[in-house]
CSV table of C-alpha atoms in Angstrom, one decimal:
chain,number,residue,atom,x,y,z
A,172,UNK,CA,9.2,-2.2,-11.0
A,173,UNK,CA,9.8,-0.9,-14.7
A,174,UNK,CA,11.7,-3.5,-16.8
A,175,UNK,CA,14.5,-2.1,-19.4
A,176,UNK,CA,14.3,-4.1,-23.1
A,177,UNK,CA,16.6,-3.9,-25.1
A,178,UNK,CA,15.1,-3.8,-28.3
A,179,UNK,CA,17.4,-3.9,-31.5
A,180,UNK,CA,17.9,-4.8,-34.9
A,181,UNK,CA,21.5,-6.9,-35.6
A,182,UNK,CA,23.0,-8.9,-38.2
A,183,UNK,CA,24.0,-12.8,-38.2
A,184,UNK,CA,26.8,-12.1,-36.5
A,185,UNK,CA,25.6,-9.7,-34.2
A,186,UNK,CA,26.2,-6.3,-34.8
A,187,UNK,CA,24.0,-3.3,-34.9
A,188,UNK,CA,25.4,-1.2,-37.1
A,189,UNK,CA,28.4,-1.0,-39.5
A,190,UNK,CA,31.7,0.8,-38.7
A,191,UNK,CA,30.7,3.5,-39.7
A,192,UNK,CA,27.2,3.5,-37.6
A,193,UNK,CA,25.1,3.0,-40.8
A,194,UNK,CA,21.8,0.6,-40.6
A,195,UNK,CA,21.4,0.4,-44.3
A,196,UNK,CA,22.4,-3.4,-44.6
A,197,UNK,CA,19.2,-4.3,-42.5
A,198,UNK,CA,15.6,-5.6,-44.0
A,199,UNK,CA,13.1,-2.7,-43.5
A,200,UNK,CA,9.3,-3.0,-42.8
A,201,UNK,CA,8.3,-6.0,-44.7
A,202,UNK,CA,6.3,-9.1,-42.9
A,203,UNK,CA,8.0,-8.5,-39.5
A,204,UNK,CA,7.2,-4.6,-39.6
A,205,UNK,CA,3.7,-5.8,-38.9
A,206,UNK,CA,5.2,-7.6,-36.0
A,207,UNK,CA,6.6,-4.4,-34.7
A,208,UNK,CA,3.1,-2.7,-35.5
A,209,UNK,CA,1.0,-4.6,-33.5
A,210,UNK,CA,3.9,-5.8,-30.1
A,211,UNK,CA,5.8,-2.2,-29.9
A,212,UNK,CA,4.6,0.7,-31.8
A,213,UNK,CA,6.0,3.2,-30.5
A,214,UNK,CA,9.6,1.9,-31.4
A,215,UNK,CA,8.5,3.7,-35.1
A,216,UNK,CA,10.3,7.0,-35.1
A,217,UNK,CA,7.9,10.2,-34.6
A,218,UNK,CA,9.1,11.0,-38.3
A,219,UNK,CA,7.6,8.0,-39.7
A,220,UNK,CA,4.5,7.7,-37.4
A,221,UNK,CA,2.3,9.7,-39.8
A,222,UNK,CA,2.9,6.5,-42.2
A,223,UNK,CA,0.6,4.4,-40.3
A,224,UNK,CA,-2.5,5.4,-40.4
A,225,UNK,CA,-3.7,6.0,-36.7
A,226,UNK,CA,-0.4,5.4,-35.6
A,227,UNK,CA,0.5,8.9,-34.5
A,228,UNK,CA,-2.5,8.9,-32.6
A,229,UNK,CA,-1.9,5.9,-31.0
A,230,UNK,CA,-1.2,5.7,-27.4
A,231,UNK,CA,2.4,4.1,-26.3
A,232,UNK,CA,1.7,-0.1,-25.8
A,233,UNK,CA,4.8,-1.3,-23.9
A,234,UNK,CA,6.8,1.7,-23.4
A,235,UNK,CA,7.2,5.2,-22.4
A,236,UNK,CA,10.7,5.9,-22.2
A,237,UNK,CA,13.6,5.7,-24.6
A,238,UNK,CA,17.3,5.5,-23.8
A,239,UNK,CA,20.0,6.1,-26.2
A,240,UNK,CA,23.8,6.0,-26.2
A,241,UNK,CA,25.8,9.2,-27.3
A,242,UNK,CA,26.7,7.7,-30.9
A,243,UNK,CA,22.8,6.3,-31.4
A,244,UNK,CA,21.6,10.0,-30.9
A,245,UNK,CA,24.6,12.0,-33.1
A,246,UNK,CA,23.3,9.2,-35.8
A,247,UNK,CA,20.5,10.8,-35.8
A,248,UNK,CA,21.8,14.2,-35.4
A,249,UNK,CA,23.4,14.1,-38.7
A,250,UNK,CA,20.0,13.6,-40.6
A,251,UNK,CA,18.9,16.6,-38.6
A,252,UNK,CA,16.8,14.9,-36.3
A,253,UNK,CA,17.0,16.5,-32.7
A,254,UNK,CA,14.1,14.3,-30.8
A,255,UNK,CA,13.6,11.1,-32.7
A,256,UNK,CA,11.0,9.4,-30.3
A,257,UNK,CA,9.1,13.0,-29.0
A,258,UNK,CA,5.9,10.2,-28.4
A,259,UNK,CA,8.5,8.9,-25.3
A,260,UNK,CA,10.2,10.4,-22.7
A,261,UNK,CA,14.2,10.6,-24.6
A,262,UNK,CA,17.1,10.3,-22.6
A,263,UNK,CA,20.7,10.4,-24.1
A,264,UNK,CA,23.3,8.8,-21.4
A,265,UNK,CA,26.9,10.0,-22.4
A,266,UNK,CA,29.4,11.3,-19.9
A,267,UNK,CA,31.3,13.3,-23.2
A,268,UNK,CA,27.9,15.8,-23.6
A,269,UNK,CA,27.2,18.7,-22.5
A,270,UNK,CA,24.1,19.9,-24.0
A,271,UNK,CA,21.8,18.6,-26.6
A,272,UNK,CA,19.9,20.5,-29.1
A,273,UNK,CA,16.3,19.8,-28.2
A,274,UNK,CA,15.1,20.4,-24.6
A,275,UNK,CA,12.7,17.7,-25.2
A,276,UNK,CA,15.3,15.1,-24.9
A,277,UNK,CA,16.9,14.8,-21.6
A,278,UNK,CA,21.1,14.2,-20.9
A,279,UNK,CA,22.4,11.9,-18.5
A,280,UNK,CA,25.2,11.9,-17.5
A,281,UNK,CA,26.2,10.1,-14.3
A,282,UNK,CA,26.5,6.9,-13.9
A,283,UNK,CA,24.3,4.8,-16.3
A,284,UNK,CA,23.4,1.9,-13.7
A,285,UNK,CA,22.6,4.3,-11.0
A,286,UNK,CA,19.9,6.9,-13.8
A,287,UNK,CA,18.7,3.4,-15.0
A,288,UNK,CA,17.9,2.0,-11.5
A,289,UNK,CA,16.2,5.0,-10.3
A,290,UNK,CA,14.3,5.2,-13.8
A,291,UNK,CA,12.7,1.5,-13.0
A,292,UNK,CA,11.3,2.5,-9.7
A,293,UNK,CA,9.1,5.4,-11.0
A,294,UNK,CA,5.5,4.9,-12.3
A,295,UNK,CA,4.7,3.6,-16.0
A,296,UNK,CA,5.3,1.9,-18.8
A,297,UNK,CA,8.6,-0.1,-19.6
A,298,UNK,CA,11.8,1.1,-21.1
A,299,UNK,CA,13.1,0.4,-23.8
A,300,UNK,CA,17.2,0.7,-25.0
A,301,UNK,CA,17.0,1.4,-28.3
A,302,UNK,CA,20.8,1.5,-29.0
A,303,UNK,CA,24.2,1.8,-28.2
A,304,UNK,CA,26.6,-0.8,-28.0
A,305,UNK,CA,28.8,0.6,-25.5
A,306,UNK,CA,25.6,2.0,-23.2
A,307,UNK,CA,24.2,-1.9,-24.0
A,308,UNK,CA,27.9,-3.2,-22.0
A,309,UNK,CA,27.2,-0.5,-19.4
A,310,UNK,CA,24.0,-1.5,-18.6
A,311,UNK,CA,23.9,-5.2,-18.5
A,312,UNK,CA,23.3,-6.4,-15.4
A,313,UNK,CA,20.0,-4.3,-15.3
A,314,UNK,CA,18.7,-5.5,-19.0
A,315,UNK,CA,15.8,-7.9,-17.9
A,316,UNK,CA,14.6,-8.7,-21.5
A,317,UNK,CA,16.1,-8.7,-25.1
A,318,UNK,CA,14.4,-8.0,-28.0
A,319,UNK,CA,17.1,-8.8,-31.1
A,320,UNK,CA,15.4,-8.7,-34.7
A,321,UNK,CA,18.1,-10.6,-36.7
A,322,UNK,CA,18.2,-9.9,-39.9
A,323,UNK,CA,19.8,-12.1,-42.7
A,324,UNK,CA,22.9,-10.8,-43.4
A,325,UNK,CA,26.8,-10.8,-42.1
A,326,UNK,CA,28.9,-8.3,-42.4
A,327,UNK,CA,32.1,-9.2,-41.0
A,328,UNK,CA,32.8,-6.1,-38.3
A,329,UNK,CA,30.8,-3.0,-37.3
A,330,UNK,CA,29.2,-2.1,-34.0
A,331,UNK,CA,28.5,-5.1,-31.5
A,332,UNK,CA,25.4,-6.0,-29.5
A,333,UNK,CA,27.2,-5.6,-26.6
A,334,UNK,CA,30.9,-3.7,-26.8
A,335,UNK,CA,32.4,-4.8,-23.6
A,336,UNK,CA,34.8,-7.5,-22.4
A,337,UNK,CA,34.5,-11.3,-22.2
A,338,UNK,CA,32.1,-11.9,-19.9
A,339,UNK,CA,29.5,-14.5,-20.0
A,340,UNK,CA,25.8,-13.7,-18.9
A,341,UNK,CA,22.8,-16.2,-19.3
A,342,UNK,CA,18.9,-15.1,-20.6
A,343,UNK,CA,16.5,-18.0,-22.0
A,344,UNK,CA,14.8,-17.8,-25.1
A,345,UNK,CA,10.9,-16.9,-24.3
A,346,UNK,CA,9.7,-16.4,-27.8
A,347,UNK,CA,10.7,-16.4,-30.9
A,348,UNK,CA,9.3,-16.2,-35.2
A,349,UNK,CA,10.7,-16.4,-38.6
A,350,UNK,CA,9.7,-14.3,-41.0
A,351,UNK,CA,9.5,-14.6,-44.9
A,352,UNK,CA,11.7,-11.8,-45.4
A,353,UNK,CA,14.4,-13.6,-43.3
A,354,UNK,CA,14.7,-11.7,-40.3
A,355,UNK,CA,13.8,-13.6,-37.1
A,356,UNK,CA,13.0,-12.2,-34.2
A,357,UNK,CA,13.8,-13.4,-31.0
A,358,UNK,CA,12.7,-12.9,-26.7
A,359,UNK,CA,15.4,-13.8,-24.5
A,360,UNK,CA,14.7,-12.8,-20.8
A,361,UNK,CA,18.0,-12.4,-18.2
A,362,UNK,CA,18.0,-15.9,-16.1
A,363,UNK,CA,17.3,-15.0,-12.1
């Protein structure tokens, strides 16, 4: 069976973006974009793969699908970027869409735990969550590994992790390495 990551930048204090959706706060490439290079490549927006030498030819590592929440995508959207991830298979989960720009990324709109079960019993790589606090709440109970680059800075409010209710779930620690830039990044997988 597939497994979902959710893979995701944050701050201190946990949150993934500011009010406002912005990720400008957060420590780009630097000693743990190697890190990123080398574990999950294709997490690198198709926009940017053509950085990297070899990278856009590079086949996917770890994953071959992508989901995204309704407010990750329309971040996007405003930069004028319709597929962000055409190397992966995109969905956008959002019950308030009706269409999306680009038929190459797919809209979901039933229920999220139901499209995400039936997505882990197909054939392939893993998937990966790349954001959305409120599809992160939605989708908890089927998250079987977290992926959280934390980056060296608070911000006081802004988006969470997870934007749900109080409601305590336990995952280990399974890795983890500081970085001279600051930003750690740490593997937590759910506890069984």
């Amino acid at each position: 069976m597939r497994k979902l990551t959710y893979f995701v930048a944050a701050t201190v204090d946990g949150f993934i973006a500011s009010p406002d959706s912005e990720h400008t706060m957060f420590v780009e490439g630097e000693d743990h974009g190697a890190w990123v290079l080398a574990q999950m490549p294709e997490t690198v927006p198709t926009a940017y793969r053509h950085l990297v030498p070899g990278l856009a030819e590079s086949e996917n590592r770890r994953f071959d699908t992508v989901l995204m929440g309704r407010g990750t995508y329309e971040r996007g959207l405003r930069d004028g970027v319709t597929s962000p991830y055409g190397h992966l298979r995109q969905h956008v989960i959002s019950s308030g869409l009706v269409s999306l720009p680009d038929p190459a990324v797919e809209l979901a709109s039933g229920d999220p735990l139901e499209f995400v079960r039936a997505l882990k019993k197909e054939e392939g790589l893993g998937i990966w969550l790349c954001g959305g606090g409120k599809l992160a709440a939605s989708l908890r109970d089927e998250i079987d590994e977290l992926i959280v680059k934390i980056n060296p800075i608070v911000i006081g409010s802004g988006i969470p992790l997870f934007d749900s209710a109080y409601s305590p779930q336990g995952y280990r620690a399974v890795a983890g390495q500081v970085f001279d830039s600051g930003v750690t990044i740490m593997t937590y997988a759910k506890r069984d």
